[in-house]
Coordinates of C-alpha atoms in Angstrom, one line a residue:
Chain A
X1 CA 54.4 78.0 -83.2
X2 CA 57.1 80.5 -82.4
X3 CA 60.1 78.9 -80.7
X4 CA 63.1 80.8 -79.4
X5 CA 65.9 78.8 -77.9
X6 CA 68.7 80.6 -76.2
X7 CA 72.1 79.1 -75.5
X8 CA 75.6 80.2 -74.5
X9 CA 75.1 81.3 -71.0
X10 CA 77.9 80.5 -68.6
X11 CA 80.0 81.5 -65.6
X12 CA 82.6 84.1 -66.7
X13 CA 85.1 86.2 -64.8
X14 CA 84.8 90.0 -64.6
X15 CA 86.3 91.5 -67.7
X16 CA 85.6 88.4 -69.8
X17 CA 83.5 87.9 -72.9
X18 CA 80.6 85.6 -73.9
X19 CA 78.5 85.0 -76.9
X20 CA 74.9 84.2 -76.7
X21 CA 72.8 82.6 -79.4
X22 CA 69.1 82.3 -80.1
X23 CA 67.7 79.8 -82.6
X24 CA 64.4 81.0 -83.9
X25 CA 61.7 78.9 -85.7
X26 CA 58.0 79.0 -86.5
X27 CA 57.9 82.4 -88.1
X28 CA 59.6 84.4 -90.9
X29 CA 62.7 85.4 -89.1
X30 CA 63.9 87.9 -91.7
X31 CA 60.8 90.1 -91.4
X32 CA 60.9 90.7 -87.6
X33 CA 63.0 92.8 -85.3
X34 CA 64.5 91.0 -82.4
X35 CA 65.8 92.0 -79.0
X36 CA 67.7 90.8 -75.9
X37 CA 66.2 91.5 -72.5
X38 CA 67.9 90.5 -69.3
X39 CA 66.5 89.8 -65.8
X40 CA 68.7 90.5 -62.8
X41 CA 68.6 88.1 -59.8
X42 CA 66.3 90.4 -57.9
X43 CA 63.8 90.3 -60.8
X44 CA 64.4 93.6 -62.6
X45 CA 63.9 93.5 -66.3
X46 CA 66.2 95.5 -68.7
X47 CA 66.2 95.7 -72.4
X48 CA 69.8 95.4 -73.5
X49 CA 69.7 95.4 -77.3
X50 CA 67.6 95.4 -80.4
X51 CA 68.1 94.7 -84.1
X52 CA 65.7 95.7 -86.9
X53 CA 64.9 93.4 -89.9
X54 CA 67.3 95.5 -91.9
X55 CA 70.1 95.1 -89.4
X56 CA 69.9 98.5 -87.6
X57 CA 71.1 98.1 -84.0
X58 CA 70.0 99.8 -80.8
X59 CA 71.5 99.7 -77.2
X60 CA 70.9 101.4 -73.9
X61 CA 73.9 103.4 -72.5
X62 CA 74.5 100.7 -69.9
X63 CA 75.8 98.3 -72.5
X64 CA 76.8 100.5 -75.5
X65 CA 80.3 99.8 -76.6
X66 CA 80.4 96.4 -74.7
X67 CA 77.6 94.5 -76.3
X68 CA 77.0 93.8 -80.0
X69 CA 73.7 92.3 -81.3
X70 CA 73.7 90.6 -84.7
X71 CA 71.7 88.2 -86.8
X72 CA 72.2 85.5 -89.3
X73 CA 69.1 85.4 -91.4
X74 CA 70.2 82.4 -93.4
X75 CA 70.2 80.4 -90.1
X76 CA 67.4 82.2 -88.3
X77 CA 69.7 82.9 -85.5
X78 CA 70.2 85.9 -83.2
X79 CA 73.5 86.6 -81.4
X80 CA 74.7 88.8 -78.5
X81 CA 78.4 89.3 -78.2
X82 CA 79.2 90.6 -74.7
X83 CA 82.6 91.9 -73.6
X84 CA 84.1 93.7 -70.6
X85 CA 81.5 91.9 -68.5
X86 CA 80.7 93.2 -65.0
X87 CA 78.9 91.8 -62.0
X88 CA 75.9 93.9 -62.9
X89 CA 75.6 91.9 -66.2
X90 CA 74.6 88.8 -64.2
X91 CA 71.2 87.5 -65.0
X92 CA 69.0 85.5 -67.3
X93 CA 69.1 86.7 -70.9
X94 CA 66.0 86.4 -72.9
X95 CA 65.7 86.5 -76.7
X96 CA 62.5 88.2 -77.9
X97 CA 60.6 88.4 -81.2
X98 CA 59.4 92.0 -81.6
X99 CA 56.2 93.3 -83.2
X100 CA 57.2 96.9 -83.7
X101 CA 58.3 98.0 -80.3
X102 CA 56.7 95.1 -78.4
X103 CA 58.6 92.0 -77.2
X104 CA 55.7 89.7 -78.2
X105 CA 57.4 86.3 -77.9
X106 CA 60.1 85.3 -75.4
X107 CA 62.5 82.3 -75.2
X108 CA 63.1 80.5 -71.9
X109 CA 66.4 82.3 -71.3
X110 CA 70.0 81.5 -70.7
X111 CA 71.8 82.3 -67.5
X112 CA 74.9 84.4 -67.4
X113 CA 76.9 84.7 -64.2
X114 CA 79.8 87.2 -63.9
X115 CA 81.9 86.4 -60.9
X116 CA 85.5 85.6 -59.9
Chain B
X1 CA 65.2 107.7 -69.9
X2 CA 61.7 107.2 -68.8
X3 CA 61.4 105.7 -65.3
X4 CA 58.3 103.6 -64.6
X5 CA 57.2 103.2 -61.0
X6 CA 54.7 100.5 -60.2
X7 CA 52.5 100.3 -57.2
X8 CA 51.9 98.5 -55.0
X9 CA 55.0 96.3 -54.8
X10 CA 52.8 93.4 -53.5
X11 CA 49.1 92.9 -53.7
X12 CA 47.6 90.3 -51.5
X13 CA 44.2 89.0 -52.7
X14 CA 41.8 86.1 -52.6
X15 CA 40.5 84.4 -55.7
X16 CA 37.5 86.3 -57.0
X17 CA 38.7 89.7 -55.8
X18 CA 39.5 92.7 -58.0
X19 CA 43.1 93.6 -58.7
X20 CA 44.2 97.1 -59.6
X21 CA 47.8 97.6 -60.5
X22 CA 49.3 101.0 -61.2
X23 CA 52.2 102.1 -63.5
X24 CA 53.3 105.8 -63.4
X25 CA 55.8 107.2 -65.9
X26 CA 58.4 110.0 -65.2
X27 CA 57.3 111.6 -68.5
X28 CA 54.4 111.1 -71.0
X29 CA 54.3 107.8 -72.8
X30 CA 53.4 109.0 -76.3
X31 CA 51.2 106.9 -78.6
X32 CA 50.3 104.8 -75.6
X33 CA 53.2 102.5 -76.2
X34 CA 52.7 100.9 -72.9
X35 CA 52.6 97.1 -72.3
X36 CA 51.9 94.8 -69.4
X37 CA 53.6 91.5 -69.0
X38 CA 52.8 88.6 -66.7
X39 CA 55.6 86.3 -65.3
X40 CA 55.1 83.1 -63.3
X41 CA 57.9 81.4 -61.4
X42 CA 60.4 79.7 -63.6
X43 CA 58.8 81.1 -66.8
X44 CA 59.5 83.9 -69.2
X45 CA 57.3 87.0 -69.2
X46 CA 54.4 87.0 -71.6
X47 CA 52.4 89.9 -73.0
X48 CA 49.0 90.5 -71.3
X49 CA 48.2 94.0 -72.6
X50 CA 49.8 96.2 -75.3
X51 CA 49.1 99.7 -76.6
X52 CA 47.9 100.4 -73.0
X53 CA 44.5 98.7 -73.5
X54 CA 44.6 96.0 -76.1
X55 CA 44.5 92.4 -74.8
X56 CA 47.1 90.1 -76.3
X57 CA 46.0 87.0 -78.1
X58 CA 44.6 84.3 -75.7
X59 CA 44.3 86.7 -72.7
X60 CA 41.0 86.3 -70.9
X61 CA 38.6 89.3 -70.8
X62 CA 38.9 89.7 -67.1
X63 CA 42.2 91.5 -67.9
X64 CA 41.9 95.1 -68.9
X65 CA 44.3 98.0 -69.4
X66 CA 43.6 101.7 -69.3
X67 CA 45.3 105.1 -69.0
X68 CA 47.3 107.6 -71.0
X69 CA 50.1 110.1 -70.6
X70 CA 51.9 109.2 -67.4
X71 CA 49.3 107.0 -65.5
X72 CA 48.3 103.5 -66.5
X73 CA 46.4 100.8 -64.8
X74 CA 46.0 97.0 -65.2
X75 CA 42.8 95.6 -63.8
X76 CA 41.9 92.0 -63.2
X77 CA 38.2 92.0 -62.6
X78 CA 38.1 88.7 -60.7
X79 CA 41.4 87.1 -59.9
X80 CA 41.7 83.4 -60.7
X81 CA 44.3 81.1 -59.1
X82 CA 46.3 81.1 -62.3
X83 CA 46.6 84.9 -62.2
X84 CA 48.9 84.9 -59.2
X85 CA 52.2 86.1 -60.7
X86 CA 54.4 89.2 -61.1
X87 CA 53.3 91.9 -63.5
X88 CA 55.6 94.4 -65.2
X89 CA 54.8 97.4 -67.2
X90 CA 57.0 98.5 -70.1
X91 CA 57.2 101.6 -72.2
X92 CA 58.7 102.1 -75.7
X93 CA 57.7 105.6 -76.5
X94 CA 61.3 106.7 -76.0
X95 CA 64.5 104.8 -76.3
X96 CA 65.7 102.9 -74.3
X97 CA 62.6 100.7 -73.6
X98 CA 62.2 100.6 -69.9
X99 CA 60.3 98.4 -67.4
X100 CA 58.7 99.0 -64.1
X101 CA 60.0 97.1 -61.0
X102 CA 57.0 94.8 -61.0
X103 CA 54.0 94.1 -58.8
X104 CA 53.6 90.7 -57.2
X105 CA 50.0 89.5 -57.0
X106 CA 49.8 86.9 -54.3
X107 CA 47.3 85.0 -52.3

């Protein structure tokens, strides 16, 4: 059974940094692309980063230069380093296992609140 | 980026009725890289339909997807109580992947 367990969410001040982690199990982590998708308080979903099995990374313009996705294949763990955080970054951050372009499995999410 | 507009925002139905949800793209979604997700309160989204018309594993056959180009539809032939949720469409024909704003199916 695929399991994705996110952690690291917290309350952080604007301009601050945070690192999210996602522990994966139940599948061959090294052979799948992974992504982070966030959900704003009003419900809107936004894909915020993706990483291929080979380590290629992808971002939308809204987070490019501020967010960095990475993976540790030896520990089956996905990371999201976030910096220069803004109020608009507030939300629940989901880790997803990708099948090609599709976010086919999702974790339960970790909450990030950016506020002073 | 491709903007996806879902309609209606809310669909009020009774169990046993037919649900028709629409997702319109601002430009063509090539290769039908269009998915539908279901999200219930307090839960993560889960895939219902991918490639515009293929049901995901474990999804009942009352769910069907159709469409191509810029217009896509999710149909629930007879809504069951467990189908009341928010449904999102997503495209990945062009980066960045984008989602619609969601349609709430409620009693």
